[in-house]
Every structure is written in C-alpha cells, then in structure tokens.
mmCIF file of C-alpha atoms and ligand atoms in Angstrom:
data_model
loop_
_atom_site.group_PDB
_atom_site.id
_atom_site.type_symbol
_atom_site.label_atom_id
_atom_site.label_comp_id
_atom_site.label_asym_id
_atom_site.label_seq_id
_atom_site.Cartn_x
_atom_site.Cartn_y
_atom_site.Cartn_z
ATOM 1 C CA MET T 921 14.427 22.755 -20.810
ATOM 2 C CA GLN T 922 12.472 21.160 -17.951
ATOM 3 C CA LYS T 923 14.280 18.763 -15.687
ATOM 4 C CA ILE T 924 12.489 15.946 -13.834
ATOM 5 C CA THR T 925 14.402 13.803 -11.368
ATOM 6 C CA VAL T 926 12.921 10.489 -10.265
ATOM 7 C CA LEU T 927 14.361 8.517 -7.213
ATOM 8 C CA SER T 928 13.530 4.924 -8.329
ATOM 9 C CA GLY T 929 13.784 1.347 -7.151
ATOM 10 C CA GLY T 930 12.876 -1.688 -9.177
ATOM 11 C CA TYR T 931 9.695 -2.835 -10.944
ATOM 12 C CA GLY T 932 7.394 -0.093 -9.531
ATOM 13 C CA GLY T 933 9.719 2.722 -10.292
ATOM 14 C CA ALA T 934 10.495 1.364 -13.737
ATOM 15 C CA THR T 935 6.909 0.897 -14.606
ATOM 16 C CA PHE T 936 6.091 4.490 -13.448
ATOM 17 C CA LEU T 937 8.987 5.785 -15.675
ATOM 18 C CA ARG T 938 7.581 3.975 -18.668
ATOM 19 C CA GLY T 939 4.219 5.933 -18.033
ATOM 20 C CA LEU T 940 6.117 9.242 -17.435
ATOM 21 C CA ARG T 941 7.785 8.853 -20.836
ATOM 22 C CA HIS T 942 4.450 8.073 -22.413
ATOM 23 C CA ALA T 943 3.022 11.188 -20.858
ATOM 24 C CA LEU T 944 5.878 13.288 -22.225
ATOM 25 C CA ARG T 945 5.651 11.670 -25.691
ATOM 26 C CA THR T 946 1.910 12.351 -25.936
ATOM 27 C CA GLY T 947 2.030 15.843 -24.604
ATOM 28 C CA LEU T 948 -0.045 14.741 -21.575
ATOM 29 C CA LEU T 949 2.218 16.356 -19.024
ATOM 30 C CA PRO T 950 0.813 19.747 -17.990
ATOM 31 C CA GLY T 951 3.255 22.643 -17.975
ATOM 32 C CA ALA T 952 5.879 20.996 -20.127
ATOM 33 C CA ASP T 953 7.456 24.199 -21.529
ATOM 34 C CA SER T 954 6.959 25.223 -25.141
ATOM 35 C CA SER T 955 10.306 23.703 -26.255
ATOM 36 C CA GLY T 956 8.679 20.377 -25.160
ATOM 37 C CA GLU T 957 12.302 19.441 -24.184
ATOM 38 C CA VAL T 958 12.070 17.562 -20.918
ATOM 39 C CA GLU T 959 15.123 15.772 -19.491
ATOM 40 C CA VAL T 960 14.429 12.943 -17.100
ATOM 41 C CA THR T 961 17.138 11.830 -14.711
ATOM 42 C CA VAL T 962 16.651 8.632 -12.774
ATOM 43 C CA VAL T 963 18.569 8.188 -9.487
ATOM 44 C CA SER T 964 18.373 4.416 -8.934
ATOM 45 C CA ASN T 965 18.724 2.352 -5.763
ATOM 46 C CA THR T 966 21.809 0.071 -5.839
ATOM 47 C CA ALA T 967 21.480 -1.590 -2.429
ATOM 48 C CA ASP T 968 19.687 -4.537 -4.000
ATOM 49 C CA ASP T 969 22.946 -5.170 -5.862
ATOM 50 C CA LEU T 970 24.813 -8.447 -5.210
ATOM 51 C CA TRP T 971 27.905 -10.344 -6.287
ATOM 52 C CA ILE T 972 27.095 -13.876 -7.395
ATOM 53 C CA HIS T 973 29.041 -16.407 -9.438
ATOM 54 C CA GLY T 974 31.716 -13.675 -9.557
ATOM 55 C CA LEU T 975 29.407 -11.288 -11.321
ATOM 56 C CA LYS T 976 28.091 -7.844 -10.217
ATOM 57 C CA VAL T 977 24.315 -7.891 -10.599
ATOM 58 C CA CYS T 978 22.286 -4.561 -10.313
ATOM 59 C CA PRO T 979 18.648 -5.430 -10.275
ATOM 60 C CA ASP T 980 17.170 -1.996 -10.000
ATOM 61 C CA LEU T 981 19.519 -0.371 -12.530
ATOM 62 C CA ASP T 982 18.853 -3.284 -14.937
ATOM 63 C CA THR T 983 15.061 -3.240 -14.414
ATOM 64 C CA VAL T 984 14.961 0.501 -15.396
ATOM 65 C CA MET T 985 17.309 -0.030 -18.275
ATOM 66 C CA TYR T 986 15.513 -3.063 -19.680
ATOM 67 C CA THR T 987 12.087 -1.610 -19.048
ATOM 68 C CA LEU T 988 12.706 1.664 -20.928
ATOM 69 C CA GLY T 989 14.959 -0.119 -23.488
ATOM 70 C CA ASP T 990 12.015 -2.594 -24.143
ATOM 71 C CA GLY T 991 14.086 -5.569 -23.165
ATOM 72 C CA LEU T 992 12.253 -6.511 -19.948
ATOM 73 C CA ASP T 993 10.273 -9.646 -19.388
ATOM 74 C CA THR T 994 7.102 -7.762 -18.132
ATOM 75 C CA GLU T 995 5.509 -11.009 -16.964
ATOM 76 C CA ARG T 996 8.339 -11.741 -14.564
ATOM 77 C CA GLY T 997 8.909 -8.149 -13.839
ATOM 78 C CA TRP T 998 12.751 -8.565 -14.080
ATOM 79 C CA GLY T 999 15.385 -9.926 -16.397
ATOM 80 C CA ARG T 1000 15.204 -10.176 -20.177
ATOM 81 C CA ARG T 1001 12.313 -11.214 -22.387
ATOM 82 C CA ASP T 1002 12.974 -14.139 -24.820
ATOM 83 C CA GLU T 1003 15.312 -15.429 -22.147
ATOM 84 C CA THR T 1004 16.949 -18.920 -21.923
ATOM 85 C CA TRP T 1005 18.424 -20.561 -18.845
ATOM 86 C CA SER T 1006 21.209 -22.899 -19.991
ATOM 87 C CA ILE T 1007 23.853 -21.212 -17.745
ATOM 88 C CA LYS T 1008 21.515 -21.572 -14.734
ATOM 89 C CA GLU T 1009 20.841 -25.210 -15.549
ATOM 90 C CA GLU T 1010 24.576 -25.936 -15.958
ATOM 91 C CA LEU T 1011 25.403 -24.250 -12.738
ATOM 92 C CA SER T 1012 22.818 -26.308 -10.981
ATOM 93 C CA ALA T 1013 24.240 -29.528 -12.534
ATOM 94 C CA TYR T 1014 27.521 -28.609 -10.956
ATOM 95 C CA GLY T 1015 25.850 -28.148 -7.642
ATOM 96 C CA VAL T 1016 26.904 -24.513 -7.459
ATOM 97 C CA GLU T 1017 25.305 -22.520 -4.606
ATOM 98 C CA GLY T 1018 23.074 -19.632 -5.335
ATOM 99 C CA THR T 1019 21.064 -20.796 -8.337
ATOM 100 C CA TRP T 1020 17.940 -19.791 -6.421
ATOM 101 C CA PHE T 1021 18.779 -16.428 -7.920
ATOM 102 C CA GLY T 1022 17.977 -16.997 -11.524
ATOM 103 C CA LEU T 1023 20.390 -15.452 -14.002
ATOM 104 C CA GLY T 1024 19.187 -15.852 -17.664
ATOM 105 C CA ASP T 1025 21.679 -16.312 -20.460
ATOM 106 C CA ARG T 1026 21.008 -12.952 -22.023
ATOM 107 C CA ASP T 1027 21.116 -11.240 -18.613
ATOM 108 C CA VAL T 1028 24.492 -12.809 -17.837
ATOM 109 C CA ALA T 1029 25.938 -10.919 -20.791
ATOM 110 C CA THR T 1030 24.982 -7.635 -19.105
ATOM 111 C CA HIS T 1031 26.639 -8.732 -15.880
ATOM 112 C CA LEU T 1032 29.770 -9.900 -17.686
ATOM 113 C CA VAL T 1033 30.168 -6.551 -19.387
ATOM 114 C CA ARG T 1034 29.550 -4.751 -16.175
ATOM 115 C CA THR T 1035 32.007 -6.852 -14.139
ATOM 116 C CA GLN T 1036 34.712 -6.567 -16.760
ATOM 117 C CA MET T 1037 34.365 -2.767 -16.818
ATOM 118 C CA MET T 1038 34.344 -2.518 -12.999
ATOM 119 C CA GLU T 1039 37.420 -4.731 -12.843
ATOM 120 C CA ALA T 1040 39.109 -2.470 -15.297
ATOM 121 C CA GLY T 1041 38.439 0.399 -12.881
ATOM 122 C CA TYR T 1042 35.396 2.060 -14.275
ATOM 123 C CA PRO T 1043 32.955 3.320 -11.576
ATOM 124 C CA LEU T 1044 29.428 1.900 -11.696
ATOM 125 C CA SER T 1045 28.054 5.250 -13.036
ATOM 126 C CA GLN T 1046 30.315 5.099 -16.113
ATOM 127 C CA VAL T 1047 29.515 1.367 -16.526
ATOM 128 C CA THR T 1048 25.797 2.174 -16.443
ATOM 129 C CA GLU T 1049 26.211 4.939 -18.988
ATOM 130 C CA ALA T 1050 28.087 2.497 -21.346
ATOM 131 C CA LEU T 1051 25.297 -0.147 -20.931
ATOM 132 C CA CYS T 1052 22.688 2.478 -21.695
ATOM 133 C CA ARG T 1053 24.341 3.267 -24.964
ATOM 134 C CA ARG T 1054 22.995 -0.008 -26.200
ATOM 135 C CA TRP T 1055 19.616 0.229 -24.531
ATOM 136 C CA GLN T 1056 18.850 3.945 -25.158
ATOM 137 C CA PRO T 1057 16.282 4.176 -22.169
ATOM 138 C CA GLY T 1058 15.593 7.839 -23.070
ATOM 139 C CA VAL T 1059 16.528 8.990 -19.550
ATOM 140 C CA ARG T 1060 19.771 9.710 -17.763
ATOM 141 C CA LEU T 1061 20.202 6.621 -15.530
ATOM 142 C CA LEU T 1062 22.449 7.209 -12.481
ATOM 143 C CA PRO T 1063 23.233 4.849 -9.696
ATOM 144 C CA MET T 1064 22.627 6.499 -6.208
ATOM 145 C CA THR T 1065 26.328 5.934 -5.451
ATOM 146 C CA ASP T 1066 29.398 4.384 -7.004
ATOM 147 C CA ASP T 1067 30.314 2.864 -3.724
ATOM 148 C CA ARG T 1068 29.362 -0.675 -2.665
ATOM 149 C CA VAL T 1069 26.170 -0.662 -0.648
ATOM 150 C CA GLU T 1070 24.106 -3.810 0.148
ATOM 151 C CA THR T 1071 20.811 -4.243 2.080
ATOM 152 C CA HIS T 1072 20.929 -7.095 4.538
ATOM 153 C CA ILE T 1073 17.864 -8.375 6.468
ATOM 154 C CA ALA T 1074 17.949 -9.874 9.931
ATOM 155 C CA VAL T 1075 15.512 -12.792 10.379
ATOM 156 C CA ALA T 1076 14.704 -15.018 13.278
ATOM 157 C CA ASP T 1077 16.723 -18.212 13.388
ATOM 158 C CA ASP T 1078 16.396 -20.575 16.267
ATOM 159 C CA GLN T 1079 19.453 -22.558 15.011
ATOM 160 C CA SER T 1080 21.784 -19.703 15.833
ATOM 161 C CA PRO T 1081 22.989 -18.679 19.373
ATOM 162 C CA SER T 1082 21.803 -15.100 18.876
ATOM 163 C CA GLY T 1083 18.367 -16.396 17.679
ATOM 164 C CA ARG T 1084 18.906 -14.350 14.468
ATOM 165 C CA ARG T 1085 20.707 -14.614 11.197
ATOM 166 C CA VAL T 1086 21.472 -12.007 8.541
ATOM 167 C CA VAL T 1087 20.812 -12.637 4.842
ATOM 168 C CA HIS T 1088 21.337 -10.520 1.772
ATOM 169 C CA PHE T 1089 18.247 -8.718 0.700
ATOM 170 C CA GLN T 1090 18.027 -10.974 -2.437
ATOM 171 C CA GLU T 1091 18.094 -14.059 -0.429
ATOM 172 C CA TYR T 1092 15.257 -12.625 1.831
ATOM 173 C CA TRP T 1093 13.209 -11.539 -1.207
ATOM 174 C CA VAL T 1094 13.827 -14.367 -3.706
ATOM 175 C CA ARG T 1095 14.803 -17.518 -1.731
ATOM 176 C CA MET T 1096 12.688 -16.861 1.401
ATOM 177 C CA ARG T 1097 9.905 -14.979 -0.664
ATOM 178 C CA ALA T 1098 9.840 -12.490 2.243
ATOM 179 C CA MET T 1099 7.708 -14.940 4.026
ATOM 180 C CA VAL T 1100 9.329 -14.375 7.448
ATOM 181 C CA PRO T 1101 9.223 -11.093 9.339
ATOM 182 C CA ALA T 1102 12.225 -8.804 8.713
ATOM 183 C CA GLU T 1103 13.515 -8.146 12.253
ATOM 184 C CA ALA T 1104 15.978 -5.455 11.035
ATOM 185 C CA VAL T 1105 17.029 -3.884 7.828
ATOM 186 C CA VAL T 1106 20.736 -3.078 7.621
ATOM 187 C CA VAL T 1107 22.128 -1.259 4.696
ATOM 188 C CA VAL T 1108 25.763 -2.158 4.676
ATOM 189 C CA GLY T 1109 28.166 0.598 3.486
ATOM 190 C CA LEU T 1110 25.476 3.262 3.343
ATOM 191 C CA GLU T 1111 26.894 5.603 5.994
ATOM 192 C CA GLY T 1112 30.346 5.741 4.165
ATOM 193 C CA SER T 1113 28.872 6.075 0.675
ATOM 194 C CA SER T 1114 28.699 9.288 -1.331
ATOM 195 C CA PRO T 1115 26.329 10.400 -4.117
ATOM 196 C CA ALA T 1116 27.452 9.322 -7.636
ATOM 197 C CA PRO T 1117 28.576 12.119 -10.020
ATOM 198 C CA GLY T 1118 25.552 14.211 -11.139
ATOM 199 C CA VAL T 1119 23.163 12.921 -8.455
ATOM 200 C CA LEU T 1120 23.148 16.097 -6.227
ATOM 201 C CA GLU T 1121 23.038 18.429 -9.237
ATOM 202 C CA ALA T 1122 20.121 16.391 -10.771
ATOM 203 C CA ILE T 1123 18.145 16.953 -7.532
ATOM 204 C CA GLY T 1124 19.221 20.485 -6.858
ATOM 205 C CA GLY T 1125 18.759 21.672 -10.414
ATOM 206 C CA ALA T 1126 15.439 19.834 -11.059
ATOM 207 C CA ASP T 1127 12.135 21.577 -11.876
ATOM 208 C CA LEU T 1128 10.273 18.545 -10.310
ATOM 209 C CA VAL T 1129 11.404 15.744 -8.052
ATOM 210 C CA VAL T 1130 9.369 12.503 -8.001
ATOM 211 C CA LEU T 1131 9.286 9.620 -5.390
ATOM 212 C CA PRO T 1132 7.570 6.963 -7.588
ATOM 213 C CA PRO T 1133 5.630 3.935 -6.254
ATOM 214 C CA SER T 1134 8.880 2.139 -5.176
ATOM 215 C CA ASN T 1135 9.517 0.541 -1.920
ATOM 216 C CA PRO T 1136 9.821 3.353 0.652
ATOM 217 C CA VAL T 1137 12.181 1.413 2.845
ATOM 218 C CA VAL T 1138 14.680 -0.610 0.647
ATOM 219 C CA SER T 1139 14.412 1.504 -2.444
ATOM 220 C CA VAL T 1140 13.542 5.181 -1.890
ATOM 221 C CA GLY T 1141 14.677 4.891 1.706
ATOM 222 C CA THR T 1142 18.131 3.745 0.752
ATOM 223 C CA ILE T 1143 18.562 6.339 -1.933
ATOM 224 C CA LEU T 1144 17.635 9.023 0.724
ATOM 225 C CA GLY T 1145 20.122 7.319 3.075
ATOM 226 C CA VAL T 1146 23.118 8.086 0.890
ATOM 227 C CA PRO T 1147 24.749 10.966 2.818
ATOM 228 C CA GLY T 1148 23.806 14.269 1.109
ATOM 229 C CA ILE T 1149 20.847 13.055 -0.855
ATOM 230 C CA ARG T 1150 18.103 13.614 1.691
ATOM 231 C CA ASP T 1151 19.503 17.126 2.351
ATOM 232 C CA ALA T 1152 19.564 17.827 -1.403
ATOM 233 C CA VAL T 1153 15.839 16.892 -1.661
ATOM 234 C CA LEU T 1154 15.007 19.080 1.330
ATOM 235 C CA ALA T 1155 16.886 21.990 -0.196
ATOM 236 C CA THR T 1156 15.885 21.781 -3.805
ATOM 237 C CA GLY T 1157 13.869 24.611 -5.237
ATOM 238 C CA ALA T 1158 11.759 21.979 -7.096
ATOM 239 C CA PRO T 1159 8.419 20.674 -5.760
ATOM 240 C CA VAL T 1160 8.703 17.137 -4.470
ATOM 241 C CA VAL T 1161 5.762 14.834 -5.277
ATOM 242 C CA GLY T 1162 5.289 11.191 -4.334
ATOM 243 C CA LEU T 1163 2.969 8.385 -5.382
ATOM 244 C CA SER T 1164 1.885 5.713 -2.896
ATOM 245 C CA PRO T 1165 3.233 2.181 -3.440
ATOM 246 C CA ILE T 1166 0.506 0.967 -1.062
ATOM 247 C CA VAL T 1167 -2.955 0.662 -2.493
ATOM 248 C CA GLY T 1168 -5.946 -0.447 -0.472
ATOM 249 C CA GLY T 1169 -3.858 -1.295 2.575
ATOM 250 C CA THR T 1170 -1.236 -3.431 0.998
ATOM 251 C CA HIS T 1171 1.661 -3.306 -1.495
ATOM 252 C CA VAL T 1172 0.702 -3.875 -5.106
ATOM 253 C CA ARG T 1173 3.726 -6.148 -5.726
ATOM 254 C CA GLY T 1174 7.018 -6.627 -3.924
ATOM 255 C CA MET T 1175 7.293 -6.721 -0.199
ATOM 256 C CA ALA T 1176 6.760 -3.230 1.248
ATOM 257 C CA HIS T 1177 4.375 -4.707 3.884
ATOM 258 C CA GLN T 1178 7.018 -6.713 5.745
ATOM 259 C CA LEU T 1179 9.577 -3.999 5.507
ATOM 260 C CA LEU T 1180 7.301 -1.080 6.664
ATOM 261 C CA ASP T 1181 6.485 -3.311 9.717
ATOM 262 C CA ALA T 1182 10.238 -3.683 10.330
ATOM 263 C CA ILE T 1183 10.587 0.143 10.586
ATOM 264 C CA GLY T 1184 7.247 0.622 12.423
ATOM 265 C CA VAL T 1185 5.479 2.565 9.649
ATOM 266 C CA GLU T 1186 1.789 1.899 9.164
ATOM 267 C CA VAL T 1187 1.316 -0.089 5.998
ATOM 268 C CA SER T 1188 -1.122 2.345 4.214
ATOM 269 C CA ALA T 1189 -1.056 5.062 1.717
ATOM 270 C CA GLY T 1190 -1.413 7.574 4.564
ATOM 271 C CA GLY T 1191 1.240 5.824 6.635
ATOM 272 C CA VAL T 1192 3.910 6.119 3.905
ATOM 273 C CA GLY T 1193 2.945 9.760 3.151
ATOM 274 C CA LEU T 1194 3.262 10.663 6.764
ATOM 275 C CA HIS T 1195 6.547 8.679 6.915
ATOM 276 C CA TYR T 1196 7.984 10.869 4.140
ATOM 277 C CA GLY T 1197 6.536 13.915 5.830
ATOM 278 C CA ALA T 1198 5.488 17.371 4.805
ATOM 279 C CA ARG T 1199 8.104 19.729 3.184
ATOM 280 C CA GLY T 1200 7.089 22.585 5.510
ATOM 281 C CA GLU T 1201 7.614 20.441 8.560
ATOM 282 C CA GLY T 1202 11.087 19.140 7.847
ATOM 283 C CA GLY T 1203 9.813 16.346 5.640
ATOM 284 C CA LEU T 1204 10.111 15.674 1.890
ATOM 285 C CA LEU T 1205 6.687 16.004 0.293
ATOM 286 C CA ASP T 1206 4.987 18.997 -1.265
ATOM 287 C CA GLY T 1207 2.378 16.548 -2.788
ATOM 288 C CA TRP T 1208 1.294 12.989 -2.280
ATOM 289 C CA LEU T 1209 -0.954 10.887 -4.508
ATOM 290 C CA VAL T 1210 -3.035 7.984 -3.088
ATOM 291 C CA ASP T 1211 -5.417 5.685 -4.813
ATOM 292 C CA ARG T 1212 -9.177 6.421 -4.826
ATOM 293 C CA ARG T 1213 -9.605 3.445 -2.320
ATOM 294 C CA ASP T 1214 -7.399 5.350 0.164
ATOM 295 C CA ALA T 1215 -9.137 8.619 -0.062
ATOM 296 C CA HIS T 1216 -10.026 8.289 3.649
ATOM 297 C CA HIS T 1217 -6.401 9.112 4.371
ATOM 298 C CA LEU T 1218 -6.615 12.622 2.841
ATOM 299 C CA PRO T 1219 -7.720 14.408 6.080
ATOM 300 C CA ALA T 1220 -4.789 13.095 8.061
ATOM 301 C CA LEU T 1221 -2.351 14.055 5.297
ATOM 302 C CA ALA T 1222 -3.868 17.541 4.977
ATOM 303 C CA ALA T 1223 -3.572 17.938 8.766
ATOM 304 C CA ALA T 1224 0.121 17.091 8.467
ATOM 305 C CA GLY T 1225 0.510 19.770 5.862
ATOM 306 C CA ILE T 1226 0.744 17.561 2.770
ATOM 307 C CA ARG T 1227 -1.160 18.511 -0.292
ATOM 308 C CA ALA T 1228 -2.745 15.171 -1.314
ATOM 309 C CA ALA T 1229 -5.210 13.863 -3.818
ATOM 310 C CA ALA T 1230 -6.891 10.515 -4.592
ATOM 311 C CA VAL T 1231 -6.636 9.259 -8.151
ATOM 312 C CA PRO T 1232 -6.372 5.851 -9.861
ATOM 313 C CA LEU T 1233 -2.960 4.472 -8.960
ATOM 314 C CA MET T 1234 -2.890 1.083 -10.585
ATOM 315 C CA MET T 1235 -0.239 1.116 -13.385
ATOM 316 C CA THR T 1236 -2.303 -1.176 -15.553
ATOM 317 C CA SER T 1237 -0.968 0.394 -18.800
ATOM 318 C CA PRO T 1238 1.372 3.098 -20.051
ATOM 319 C CA GLU T 1239 -1.717 5.295 -20.510
ATOM 320 C CA ALA T 1240 -3.006 4.717 -16.994
ATOM 321 C CA THR T 1241 0.522 5.412 -15.621
ATOM 322 C CA ALA T 1242 0.835 8.473 -17.841
ATOM 323 C CA ALA T 1243 -2.333 9.792 -16.247
ATOM 324 C CA MET T 1244 -0.804 9.231 -12.796
ATOM 325 C CA ALA T 1245 2.304 11.198 -13.787
ATOM 326 C CA ALA T 1246 0.141 14.047 -15.124
ATOM 327 C CA ALA T 1247 -1.860 14.041 -11.870
ATOM 328 C CA ALA T 1248 1.306 14.177 -9.881
ATOM 329 C CA VAL T 1249 2.638 17.199 -11.869
ATOM 330 C CA GLU T 1250 -0.805 18.808 -11.669
ATOM 331 C CA LEU T 1251 -0.844 18.396 -7.844
ATOM 332 C CA VAL T 1252 2.161 20.459 -7.290
ATOM 333 C CA SER T 1253 1.953 22.938 -10.191
HETATM 334 N N1 FO1 Y 572 13.516 -12.159 -8.564
HETATM 335 C C1 FO1 Y 572 12.960 -13.381 -8.231
HETATM 336 O O1 FO1 Y 572 11.863 -13.443 -7.679
HETATM 337 N N2 FO1 Y 572 13.570 -14.538 -8.612
HETATM 338 C C2 FO1 Y 572 14.827 -14.527 -9.235
HETATM 339 O O2 FO1 Y 572 15.378 -15.567 -9.557
HETATM 340 C C3 FO1 Y 572 15.379 -13.210 -9.606
HETATM 341 C C4 FO1 Y 572 16.605 -13.141 -10.324
HETATM 342 C C5 FO1 Y 572 17.032 -11.864 -10.742
HETATM 343 C C6 FO1 Y 572 18.168 -11.700 -11.515
HETATM 344 C C7 FO1 Y 572 18.559 -10.499 -11.953
HETATM 345 C C8 FO1 Y 572 17.868 -9.339 -11.601
HETATM 346 O O3 FO1 Y 572 18.218 -8.110 -12.080
HETATM 347 C C9 FO1 Y 572 16.712 -9.428 -10.785
HETATM 348 C C10 FO1 Y 572 16.352 -10.731 -10.377
HETATM 349 N N3 FO1 Y 572 15.134 -10.800 -9.594
HETATM 350 C C11 FO1 Y 572 14.654 -12.111 -9.273
HETATM 351 C C12 FO1 Y 572 14.411 -9.721 -9.187
HETATM 352 C C13 FO1 Y 572 15.040 -8.916 -7.990
HETATM 353 O O4 FO1 Y 572 14.967 -9.622 -6.841
HETATM 354 C C14 FO1 Y 572 14.229 -7.646 -7.891
HETATM 355 O O5 FO1 Y 572 14.233 -7.016 -9.145
HETATM 356 C C15 FO1 Y 572 14.696 -6.518 -6.966
HETATM 357 O O6 FO1 Y 572 15.880 -6.834 -6.390
HETATM 358 C C16 FO1 Y 572 13.677 -6.080 -6.019
HETATM 359 O O7 FO1 Y 572 13.269 -4.811 -6.476
#
C-alpha cells in the first residue's frame, strides 16, 4: 500500500487533489505499487475557519470535501453547486451583520451538522469524518488541528489611533477582496495548537508528501505552523515535492501575491520554492515543479539544492492536473 499525504488549502489544493485522484484511477501515477492500492491523506488548513451567524464554517475542509464529493460549484470555486440563497436574503432583510460572507442554503446544512456535533463535544476531526461519510471524497480528510486557529490580517486604517485595524482573514479576502496591503498576518491560536489525531503519523508514515499549489502563507504556511508538523515533514523518510502556486509571476487565483509581500517573499515560482527551502539545507523540498513560463528560475533553485523541473502547471482539467501529479512523483522518484 502506497501512502501519499497532501498538505492542502482551499481551491488550489482541492483542484490538485481531483487531478491526483484522476492520475491514480487512470494508472497514470508512476511507481504506484502492483497492488495499485494508494491511500491519500489530506491534511487541511483550518485557519480560514470562522464562526458566523452562530455557525462554524470550515472553508478549506469543505472545499476539499465538496470538490472530491462532486458537490462543489466549480465556477465559484467554493460552496455547493445548484445552490439557493434564501437564508442569506432573509438575513439581509433583517439587517444582520456579515452577509457579505455568502452562505448558501445547502451549505448551511453542512454548518448546522458541524456546529451541532461540535457543541455535543465531538472534535473537528471526528465531525469531518462524519461529514465525509456522506460525501465519500475517496481520501482521508484531516483538519491540521482540532484546536481553534484563525488567521487575522492587519491592514492600514487611518480612522484608528494605531493607524491599523485587524480583520478576520475572510473579511480581508471576501469583503475587502484583498485589495489593500496585508501589513501583518497573525494566526491566532497557532502556537498553542496541536496536530489533530493521525496527522503526524500520516506525514511520518507517508511514501510521498506533497505541497500542492495552495497559498504558501495562509494555507501551507499555517499547516506547517502547527507545532510538530514542520518537524514531522523535515523528519519523514518520504520525499517531499511541491508545485508552485505562482505562475508567470503572479498567483493563478486567490491572493498569494499580497500575502507573500507581507512576509517579504518574492512573488515568483522561484521565490516560493526558495522560501520552502531545500531538504538538505534544513528546508522542506526534495523537489519543486514550476510552470514552463518560469523555467528561468531553475538555475537558482538548483543552486539552492532543490531538484526542480518546468512543466505545464495550469490545472485546466483533471487530465492536465493528473499530468502535474505524475510529474511531481517522477521528479522525486
Ligand atoms: N468567497 C467569496 O469570495 N465570497 C463569499 O461570499 C464566500 C463565502 C463562502 C462560504 C463558505 C465557504 O466555505 C467559502 C466561502 N468563500 C467565499 C470562499 C472562501 O473565502 C475561500 O474558500 C477560502 O477561505 C480561501 O481559500
């Protein structure tokens, strides 16, 4: 049995996973052992989570669950397909704060089940397992931690004495469209959090660990920030391979650009690869895939000790993404 562990954020990570599953189903993955049995474990970011209207919403867990369970609205990139918005309209009619974060009627059912189970005392990992019994994503989906962790962003605000105000990541991303510079990224609760059950074993016991094209700051970065997880990646016997979320000098979707600026990392396929660092030099990567348009970064990556290759990295279809997954495995086999 081969074990592949993927540290995933939202849309980019989920789309990659759909391609990885396609590669496994079509036998495209090199080296999948004769049994063909490959178990994929996803360790998902949970710092995008928020409590709103009394409900616990877990965007990155739900995006993976809906994508692999074929319930995602792929146009929007989040939430359910065939969605209706009566609850959102009714909340707006009452003048309730927070309807800028759109909860569809079908999606609300997921949050009601999750909130009820958590209030009954079930940890997020068991709640996620229960929700996945319906969605059958075909992977083991683990939250990075069962503890409450939330990414907050400091933005300039000349109305406040400090000249800054702090907003929840979702308000920065959804309400403000990430249009203002992120002056600081603070992941509340991260230092005191601990890996959810099964996370360290999934990394330590993997035959391959993948950093998919998710946001390196607020998705992969936060997962690695849970005490113990970065060390587990550094220590695992598995090769660690990453795929750049930056293509041609900018993020493909999302807001990696603003957040890489916030932590002083060059917004490029090379910059993110060097940020993760080479395994031999105390960093994470044995291999790093960049898009063909970013092949000029290969020499710097090689000089840093990172085995890198340039391949098509646009996830335009499950087949294209499957080819990326195969290239990633190939690179570190
Ligand atoms: N993104 C938006 O741009 N607008 C929304 O109103 C919105 C609502 C929403 C509700 C549930 C959910 O799971 C995700 C939602 N998202 C929305 C996307 C969300 O901001 C992103 O999926 C991640 O947090 C970023 O990776």
